[in-house]
Every structure is written in C-alpha cells, then in structure tokens.
PDB file of C-alpha atoms in Angstrom:
ATOM      1  CA  ALA A   1      37.277 -24.542  14.741  1.00  0.00           C
ATOM      2  CA  GLN A   2      37.293 -21.578  12.432  1.00  0.00           C
ATOM      3  CA  SER A   3      40.132 -21.163   9.970  1.00  0.00           C
ATOM      4  CA  VAL A   4      41.038 -18.882   7.111  1.00  0.00           C
ATOM      5  CA  SER A   5      43.079 -19.825   4.041  1.00  0.00           C
ATOM      6  CA  GLN A   6      44.851 -17.421   1.760  1.00  0.00           C
ATOM      7  CA  HIS A   7      46.314 -19.493  -1.022  1.00  0.00           C
ATOM      8  CA  ASN A   8      48.372 -16.769  -2.685  1.00  0.00           C
ATOM      9  CA  HIS A   9      51.342 -16.099  -0.457  1.00  0.00           C
ATOM     10  CA  HIS A  10      53.211 -13.805  -2.801  1.00  0.00           C
ATOM     11  CA  VAL A  11      51.806 -11.992  -5.846  1.00  0.00           C
ATOM     12  CA  ILE A  12      53.751  -9.796  -8.251  1.00  0.00           C
ATOM     13  CA  LEU A  13      51.865  -7.566 -10.688  1.00  0.00           C
ATOM     14  CA  SER A  14      52.635  -4.721 -13.009  1.00  0.00           C
ATOM     15  CA  GLU A  15      50.848  -1.406 -12.584  1.00  0.00           C
ATOM     16  CA  ALA A  16      47.370  -1.323 -14.171  1.00  0.00           C
ATOM     17  CA  ALA A  17      46.989  -5.104 -13.907  1.00  0.00           C
ATOM     18  CA  SER A  18      43.886  -6.492 -12.263  1.00  0.00           C
ATOM     19  CA  LEU A  19      44.099  -8.084  -8.848  1.00  0.00           C
ATOM     20  CA  GLU A  20      42.222 -10.911  -7.211  1.00  0.00           C
ATOM     21  CA  LEU A  21      43.351 -12.362  -3.896  1.00  0.00           C
ATOM     22  CA  GLY A  22      41.684 -15.518  -2.681  1.00  0.00           C
ATOM     23  CA  CYS A  23      40.276 -16.042   0.797  1.00  0.00           C
ATOM     24  CA  ASN A  24      38.390 -19.118   1.977  1.00  0.00           C
ATOM     25  CA  TYR A  25      37.124 -19.762   5.461  1.00  0.00           C
ATOM     26  CA  SER A  26      35.753 -22.702   7.324  1.00  0.00           C
ATOM     27  CA  TYR A  27      32.803 -22.005   9.570  1.00  0.00           C
ATOM     28  CA  GLY A  28      29.265 -23.214   9.120  1.00  0.00           C
ATOM     29  CA  GLY A  29      27.385 -20.411  10.801  1.00  0.00           C
ATOM     30  CA  THR A  30      26.937 -16.696  10.244  1.00  0.00           C
ATOM     31  CA  VAL A  31      30.249 -14.970   9.658  1.00  0.00           C
ATOM     32  CA  ASN A  32      31.607 -11.474   9.459  1.00  0.00           C
ATOM     33  CA  LEU A  33      34.488 -11.040   7.050  1.00  0.00           C
ATOM     34  CA  PHE A  34      37.266  -8.496   6.828  1.00  0.00           C
ATOM     35  CA  TRP A  35      40.211  -7.547   4.672  1.00  0.00           C
ATOM     36  CA  TYR A  36      43.034  -5.664   6.334  1.00  0.00           C
ATOM     37  CA  VAL A  37      46.060  -4.138   4.634  1.00  0.00           C
ATOM     38  CA  GLN A  38      49.526  -3.556   6.072  1.00  0.00           C
ATOM     39  CA  TYR A  39      51.700  -1.127   4.112  1.00  0.00           C
ATOM     40  CA  PRO A  40      55.466  -1.470   4.570  1.00  0.00           C
ATOM     41  CA  GLY A  41      56.456  -0.430   8.072  1.00  0.00           C
ATOM     42  CA  GLN A  42      52.909   0.409   9.094  1.00  0.00           C
ATOM     43  CA  HIS A  43      50.171  -1.143  11.182  1.00  0.00           C
ATOM     44  CA  LEU A  44      47.114  -2.966   9.919  1.00  0.00           C
ATOM     45  CA  GLN A  45      44.291  -0.896   8.499  1.00  0.00           C
ATOM     46  CA  LEU A  46      40.805  -1.981   7.545  1.00  0.00           C
ATOM     47  CA  LEU A  47      40.171  -2.146   3.791  1.00  0.00           C
ATOM     48  CA  LEU A  48      36.611  -3.389   3.877  1.00  0.00           C
ATOM     49  CA  LYS A  49      34.216  -5.593   5.797  1.00  0.00           C
ATOM     50  CA  TYR A  50      31.116  -7.683   5.238  1.00  0.00           C
ATOM     51  CA  PHE A  51      28.470  -8.093   7.895  1.00  0.00           C
ATOM     52  CA  SER A  52      25.238  -8.713   5.997  1.00  0.00           C
ATOM     53  CA  GLY A  53      23.238  -7.559   2.989  1.00  0.00           C
ATOM     54  CA  ASP A  54      24.787  -6.970  -0.423  1.00  0.00           C
ATOM     55  CA  PRO A  55      27.510  -9.607  -0.866  1.00  0.00           C
ATOM     56  CA  LEU A  56      29.572  -7.223  -2.990  1.00  0.00           C
ATOM     57  CA  VAL A  57      31.372  -4.902  -0.611  1.00  0.00           C
ATOM     58  CA  LYS A  58      33.262  -1.801  -1.651  1.00  0.00           C
ATOM     59  CA  GLY A  59      36.142  -0.525   0.436  1.00  0.00           C
ATOM     60  CA  ILE A  60      38.733   2.196   0.355  1.00  0.00           C
ATOM     61  CA  LYS A  61      41.178   2.881  -2.487  1.00  0.00           C
ATOM     62  CA  GLY A  62      39.060   1.135  -5.131  1.00  0.00           C
ATOM     63  CA  PHE A  63      39.086  -2.298  -3.512  1.00  0.00           C
ATOM     64  CA  GLU A  64      36.053  -4.547  -3.409  1.00  0.00           C
ATOM     65  CA  ALA A  65      35.302  -8.048  -2.208  1.00  0.00           C
ATOM     66  CA  GLU A  66      32.535 -10.518  -2.918  1.00  0.00           C
ATOM     67  CA  PHE A  67      31.094 -12.852  -0.315  1.00  0.00           C
ATOM     68  CA  ILE A  68      30.055 -16.152  -1.879  1.00  0.00           C
ATOM     69  CA  LYS A  69      28.441 -18.174   0.858  1.00  0.00           C
ATOM     70  CA  SER A  70      28.210 -21.393  -1.150  1.00  0.00           C
ATOM     71  CA  LYS A  71      31.950 -21.320  -1.759  1.00  0.00           C
ATOM     72  CA  PHE A  72      32.922 -20.054   1.707  1.00  0.00           C
ATOM     73  CA  SER A  73      34.914 -17.374  -0.054  1.00  0.00           C
ATOM     74  CA  PHE A  74      35.567 -13.654   0.285  1.00  0.00           C
ATOM     75  CA  ASN A  75      37.969 -12.741  -2.506  1.00  0.00           C
ATOM     76  CA  LEU A  76      39.490  -9.285  -2.754  1.00  0.00           C
ATOM     77  CA  ARG A  77      39.587  -7.510  -6.115  1.00  0.00           C
ATOM     78  CA  LYS A  78      40.846  -4.337  -7.694  1.00  0.00           C
ATOM     79  CA  PRO A  79      40.512  -3.617 -11.425  1.00  0.00           C
ATOM     80  CA  SER A  80      43.778  -1.706 -11.798  1.00  0.00           C
ATOM     81  CA  VAL A  81      46.549  -1.784  -9.199  1.00  0.00           C
ATOM     82  CA  GLN A  82      49.020   0.986  -8.487  1.00  0.00           C
ATOM     83  CA  TRP A  83      52.556   0.892  -7.151  1.00  0.00           C
ATOM     84  CA  SER A  84      51.194   2.302  -3.869  1.00  0.00           C
ATOM     85  CA  ASP A  85      49.132  -0.883  -3.407  1.00  0.00           C
ATOM     86  CA  THR A  86      52.316  -2.771  -2.567  1.00  0.00           C
ATOM     87  CA  ALA A  87      51.515  -4.200   0.856  1.00  0.00           C
ATOM     88  CA  GLU A  88      50.540  -7.325   2.721  1.00  0.00           C
ATOM     89  CA  TYR A  89      46.853  -8.204   2.705  1.00  0.00           C
ATOM     90  CA  PHE A  90      45.120 -10.199   5.415  1.00  0.00           C
ATOM     91  CA  CYS A  91      41.735 -11.806   5.306  1.00  0.00           C
ATOM     92  CA  ALA A  92      39.996 -12.339   8.663  1.00  0.00           C
ATOM     93  CA  VAL A  93      36.788 -13.969   9.813  1.00  0.00           C
ATOM     94  CA  LYS A  94      34.693 -13.621  12.931  1.00  0.00           C
ATOM     95  CA  GLY A  95      32.204 -16.362  13.580  1.00  0.00           C
ATOM     96  CA  GLY A  96      29.728 -16.905  16.351  1.00  0.00           C
ATOM     97  CA  GLY A  97      30.330 -16.152  19.989  1.00  0.00           C
ATOM     98  CA  ALA A  98      30.493 -13.126  22.184  1.00  0.00           C
ATOM     99  CA  THR A  99      34.221 -12.483  22.225  1.00  0.00           C
ATOM    100  CA  ASN A 100      34.609 -10.562  18.953  1.00  0.00           C
ATOM    101  CA  LYS A 101      37.758 -12.567  18.176  1.00  0.00           C
ATOM    102  CA  LEU A 102      39.113 -12.509  14.644  1.00  0.00           C
ATOM    103  CA  ILE A 103      40.871 -15.392  12.950  1.00  0.00           C
ATOM    104  CA  PHE A 104      43.428 -14.155  10.441  1.00  0.00           C
ATOM    105  CA  GLY A 105      44.774 -15.784   7.334  1.00  0.00           C
ATOM    106  CA  THR A 106      48.513 -16.016   6.804  1.00  0.00           C
ATOM    107  CA  GLY A 107      48.560 -13.004   4.505  1.00  0.00           C
ATOM    108  CA  THR A 108      49.355 -12.300   0.858  1.00  0.00           C
ATOM    109  CA  LEU A 109      52.311 -10.131   0.015  1.00  0.00           C
ATOM    110  CA  LEU A 110      51.551  -8.033  -3.069  1.00  0.00           C
ATOM    111  CA  ALA A 111      54.374  -6.354  -4.950  1.00  0.00           C
ATOM    112  CA  VAL A 112      53.364  -3.964  -7.737  1.00  0.00           C
ATOM    113  CA  GLN A 113      56.079  -3.128 -10.224  1.00  0.00           C
ATOM    114  CA  PRO A 114      56.005   0.352 -11.813  1.00  0.00           C
TER     115      PRO A 114
ATOM    116  CA  ASN B   1      42.310  11.002  18.938  1.00  0.00           C
ATOM    117  CA  ALA B   2      45.654   9.234  18.984  1.00  0.00           C
ATOM    118  CA  GLY B   3      43.911   5.885  18.486  1.00  0.00           C
ATOM    119  CA  VAL B   4      45.945   2.914  19.697  1.00  0.00           C
ATOM    120  CA  THR B   5      49.474   3.661  20.836  1.00  0.00           C
ATOM    121  CA  GLN B   6      52.200   1.181  21.728  1.00  0.00           C
ATOM    122  CA  THR B   7      55.568   1.545  23.411  1.00  0.00           C
ATOM    123  CA  PRO B   8      58.353   0.780  22.836  1.00  0.00           C
ATOM    124  CA  LYS B   9      58.658   0.543  19.044  1.00  0.00           C
ATOM    125  CA  PHE B  10      61.733  -1.668  19.203  1.00  0.00           C
ATOM    126  CA  ARG B  11      63.379  -3.696  21.932  1.00  0.00           C
ATOM    127  CA  ILE B  12      66.139  -6.245  22.224  1.00  0.00           C
ATOM    128  CA  LEU B  13      66.052  -8.588  25.210  1.00  0.00           C
ATOM    129  CA  LYS B  14      68.401 -11.230  26.477  1.00  0.00           C
ATOM    130  CA  ILE B  15      67.068 -14.703  27.218  1.00  0.00           C
ATOM    131  CA  GLY B  16      65.458 -14.768  30.645  1.00  0.00           C
ATOM    132  CA  GLN B  17      64.854 -11.035  30.902  1.00  0.00           C
ATOM    133  CA  SER B  18      61.392  -9.660  31.458  1.00  0.00           C
ATOM    134  CA  MET B  19      59.594  -6.668  30.010  1.00  0.00           C
ATOM    135  CA  THR B  20      56.197  -5.072  29.600  1.00  0.00           C
ATOM    136  CA  LEU B  21      54.795  -3.916  26.291  1.00  0.00           C
ATOM    137  CA  GLN B  22      52.488  -0.976  26.792  1.00  0.00           C
ATOM    138  CA  CYS B  23      49.241  -0.394  24.913  1.00  0.00           C
ATOM    139  CA  THR B  24      46.845   2.507  25.341  1.00  0.00           C
ATOM    140  CA  GLN B  25      43.705   3.475  23.444  1.00  0.00           C
ATOM    141  CA  ASP B  26      41.753   6.712  23.733  1.00  0.00           C
ATOM    142  CA  MET B  27      38.604   5.648  21.882  1.00  0.00           C
ATOM    143  CA  ASN B  28      36.772   4.300  24.932  1.00  0.00           C
ATOM    144  CA  HIS B  29      36.746   0.842  23.388  1.00  0.00           C
ATOM    145  CA  ASN B  30      35.738  -1.982  25.657  1.00  0.00           C
ATOM    146  CA  TYR B  31      37.583  -4.759  23.787  1.00  0.00           C
ATOM    147  CA  MET B  32      41.359  -4.920  23.574  1.00  0.00           C
ATOM    148  CA  TYR B  33      43.658  -7.548  22.064  1.00  0.00           C
ATOM    149  CA  TRP B  34      47.273  -8.565  21.773  1.00  0.00           C
ATOM    150  CA  TYR B  35      48.547 -10.310  18.648  1.00  0.00           C
ATOM    151  CA  ARG B  36      51.914 -11.500  17.504  1.00  0.00           C
ATOM    152  CA  GLN B  37      52.870 -11.483  13.856  1.00  0.00           C
ATOM    153  CA  ASP B  38      55.480 -13.864  12.504  1.00  0.00           C
ATOM    154  CA  PRO B  39      56.554 -14.052   8.835  1.00  0.00           C
ATOM    155  CA  GLY B  40      54.234 -16.264   6.793  1.00  0.00           C
ATOM    156  CA  MET B  41      52.079 -17.017   9.835  1.00  0.00           C
ATOM    157  CA  GLY B  42      49.639 -14.133   9.889  1.00  0.00           C
ATOM    158  CA  LEU B  43      48.473 -12.784  13.233  1.00  0.00           C
ATOM    159  CA  LYS B  44      47.944 -14.983  16.237  1.00  0.00           C
ATOM    160  CA  LEU B  45      45.862 -13.841  19.198  1.00  0.00           C
ATOM    161  CA  ILE B  46      47.764 -13.953  22.487  1.00  0.00           C
ATOM    162  CA  TYR B  47      45.277 -12.491  24.973  1.00  0.00           C
ATOM    163  CA  TYR B  48      42.192 -10.354  24.837  1.00  0.00           C
ATOM    164  CA  SER B  49      39.998  -8.386  27.198  1.00  0.00           C
ATOM    165  CA  VAL B  50      36.290  -7.607  26.984  1.00  0.00           C
ATOM    166  CA  GLY B  51      36.475  -4.872  29.580  1.00  0.00           C
ATOM    167  CA  ALA B  52      38.361  -3.580  32.602  1.00  0.00           C
ATOM    168  CA  GLY B  53      39.151  -6.400  34.991  1.00  0.00           C
ATOM    169  CA  ILE B  54      38.364  -9.160  32.485  1.00  0.00           C
ATOM    170  CA  THR B  55      40.968 -10.972  30.410  1.00  0.00           C
ATOM    171  CA  ASP B  56      41.115 -14.290  28.604  1.00  0.00           C
ATOM    172  CA  LYS B  57      43.575 -16.409  26.669  1.00  0.00           C
ATOM    173  CA  GLY B  58      43.808 -16.454  22.918  1.00  0.00           C
ATOM    174  CA  GLU B  59      45.509 -18.975  20.631  1.00  0.00           C
ATOM    175  CA  VAL B  60      49.103 -18.572  21.880  1.00  0.00           C
ATOM    176  CA  PRO B  61      49.118 -17.347  25.518  1.00  0.00           C
ATOM    177  CA  ASN B  62      52.066 -19.347  26.868  1.00  0.00           C
ATOM    178  CA  GLY B  63      54.898 -17.175  28.152  1.00  0.00           C
ATOM    179  CA  TYR B  64      52.745 -14.044  28.415  1.00  0.00           C
ATOM    180  CA  ASN B  65      50.534 -12.333  30.947  1.00  0.00           C
ATOM    181  CA  VAL B  66      48.149  -9.410  30.756  1.00  0.00           C
ATOM    182  CA  SER B  67      46.123  -7.161  33.004  1.00  0.00           C
ATOM    183  CA  ARG B  68      43.349  -4.675  32.364  1.00  0.00           C
ATOM    184  CA  SER B  69      42.948  -2.345  35.320  1.00  0.00           C
ATOM    185  CA  THR B  70      41.526   0.511  33.223  1.00  0.00           C
ATOM    186  CA  THR B  71      39.550   0.789  29.995  1.00  0.00           C
ATOM    187  CA  GLU B  72      42.440   2.571  28.296  1.00  0.00           C
ATOM    188  CA  ASP B  73      45.440   0.362  29.117  1.00  0.00           C
ATOM    189  CA  PHE B  74      46.218  -3.257  28.296  1.00  0.00           C
ATOM    190  CA  PRO B  75      49.871  -4.091  29.023  1.00  0.00           C
ATOM    191  CA  LEU B  76      51.446  -7.356  27.905  1.00  0.00           C
ATOM    192  CA  ARG B  77      54.068  -8.888  30.180  1.00  0.00           C
ATOM    193  CA  LEU B  78      56.862 -11.268  29.178  1.00  0.00           C
ATOM    194  CA  GLU B  79      58.311 -12.830  32.319  1.00  0.00           C
ATOM    195  CA  LEU B  80      61.176 -14.973  31.009  1.00  0.00           C
ATOM    196  CA  ALA B  81      61.969 -13.992  27.464  1.00  0.00           C
ATOM    197  CA  ALA B  82      62.796 -16.793  25.027  1.00  0.00           C
ATOM    198  CA  PRO B  83      64.039 -16.658  21.412  1.00  0.00           C
ATOM    199  CA  SER B  84      60.652 -18.061  20.315  1.00  0.00           C
ATOM    200  CA  GLN B  85      59.102 -14.791  21.454  1.00  0.00           C
ATOM    201  CA  THR B  86      61.007 -12.822  18.829  1.00  0.00           C
ATOM    202  CA  SER B  87      58.150 -11.289  16.852  1.00  0.00           C
ATOM    203  CA  VAL B  88      56.210  -8.152  16.080  1.00  0.00           C
ATOM    204  CA  TYR B  89      53.491  -7.490  18.630  1.00  0.00           C
ATOM    205  CA  PHE B  90      50.329  -5.603  17.780  1.00  0.00           C
ATOM    206  CA  CYS B  91      47.742  -4.290  20.156  1.00  0.00           C
ATOM    207  CA  ALA B  92      44.209  -3.642  18.910  1.00  0.00           C
ATOM    208  CA  SER B  93      40.921  -2.388  20.262  1.00  0.00           C
ATOM    209  CA  SER B  94      37.277  -2.391  19.254  1.00  0.00           C
ATOM    210  CA  TYR B  95      33.924  -1.292  20.575  1.00  0.00           C
ATOM    211  CA  ASP B  96      31.300  -3.935  20.949  1.00  0.00           C
ATOM    212  CA  GLY B  97      27.955  -2.674  22.182  1.00  0.00           C
ATOM    213  CA  LEU B  98      26.270  -6.048  22.163  1.00  0.00           C
ATOM    214  CA  ALA B  99      27.434  -9.574  22.810  1.00  0.00           C
ATOM    215  CA  GLY B 100      28.555 -11.069  19.519  1.00  0.00           C
ATOM    216  CA  GLY B 101      28.952  -7.637  17.959  1.00  0.00           C
ATOM    217  CA  THR B 102      30.911  -7.075  14.808  1.00  0.00           C
ATOM    218  CA  ASP B 103      32.826  -3.850  15.103  1.00  0.00           C
ATOM    219  CA  THR B 104      36.139  -3.099  13.454  1.00  0.00           C
ATOM    220  CA  GLN B 105      39.416  -3.661  15.287  1.00  0.00           C
ATOM    221  CA  TYR B 106      41.863  -0.751  15.260  1.00  0.00           C
ATOM    222  CA  PHE B 107      45.528  -1.605  15.450  1.00  0.00           C
ATOM    223  CA  GLY B 108      48.505   0.081  17.026  1.00  0.00           C
ATOM    224  CA  PRO B 109      51.839   0.592  15.209  1.00  0.00           C
ATOM    225  CA  GLY B 110      53.452  -2.489  16.700  1.00  0.00           C
ATOM    226  CA  THR B 111      56.473  -3.364  18.835  1.00  0.00           C
ATOM    227  CA  ARG B 112      59.337  -5.248  17.215  1.00  0.00           C
ATOM    228  CA  LEU B 113      60.909  -7.496  19.832  1.00  0.00           C
ATOM    229  CA  THR B 114      64.086  -9.505  19.433  1.00  0.00           C
ATOM    230  CA  VAL B 115      65.212 -12.007  22.050  1.00  0.00           C
ATOM    231  CA  LEU B 116      68.859 -13.041  21.839  1.00  0.00           C
TER     232      LEU B 116
END
C-alpha cells in the first residue's frame, strides 16, 4: 500500500530563514507528487506538483520541490520564508490505478516568526 | 467560477442525529471526493466518485454514505452521528480525462462538525 511520511510535524523559523520540509513516500511504480498548503482558516491549495520530466519543480510563492527517485523523496524548499508562509503543508502522492486517489501525509505545521 | 462550495461551514450535532453535508462544484469535474481532517492525522479519504452514478469507498467510509446523482453535487450523509465523527470535512473535485490521469484536486472551504 502507498504511504507518505512527513517527519517534521512542527517547524518554527524566523523570517528570511531557509526552509526544507521532508516528504518520503512508499510506492515502487510511477508516482505523481503534490504539495498542498493550508493557510489558517482556509482550504487546501496546490503549491506545486510533479508528474514527469525535470525533477526540480517550481511552484507558487517561491516554493520548489525536488523529486529524488532513488530516495523516494519529494522535499519542499524555499530560500527565504516570510511571515505569510505560516501554514500547514501537506505532501501527497498518487500512484498507479485509475481512481486518481491521493494519499496525504500527516502535515507539517510551519510557524514563521517576524 | 465559484469552484467547490460546501455547506454548512459549522455544525454541532447530538449523538445519534443525522445530517447531510453538501458539496457542489461548477467546473464540470468528473471526479469528486470527501475527506476528513483530524489534527496530526492529515487527510483521510472517506468516499469518492468518478462520475455521476458511480461512487466507491475510500480509507474511512464507516458511518458515512454518499450519492452522486449529478456531475455537480456530491453530498455526504451521516446517519447516526458519533463523537468519533467530530472533524473537519473537505470536499474536492478534479478532472480526469483518461484513466489513471493526474489532474489537480481542488478543495472546498470545509465543514467543521462537532458531535456532542
């Protein structure tokens, strides 16, 4: 069965610090990978996604993620965080099959201090 | 486009009561989903639908029912509410033109349900 692990449950950073959130998945076949963000009191929004091609994916608001197949990882990065990046971040994976189902990680709560 | 809309935003139920959470999308998406979100647990798929008239169970379907009579609507029914169903419920939709497609899921604003 597919699974997604986000090892950082709660991260606190100061503004301008660099961010890297870990995401590892377990699935041996072709995968599609996503990062979603949930700002306080809001619904989930797509940050970025990887389907194929260049393993370095750029998303909105200066976020990027790198797919490393050998490590089963899809870590999210941002060189310099802002207070407005305070949110919960979810990694998700879709493996084979026709149902388009996503498996979500448990989320990482990021708090950026001004 | 309004995207994915959900009603109500908040609801408090007593144990044993029933209710329906409404979800509507105006993007002509064929796939629709219901998730529940619990603190520290991420999102768990309750039910999903690949098109009108077709529904299937997700990871945590017990205590819930769904129907999909139209492309736009995907209501979630709780028949006998239990405290374990206290959660935030999100509806989502996506368009998948081919089997095994990879399109983005768009989420509604959520319904916060408390069962006392």
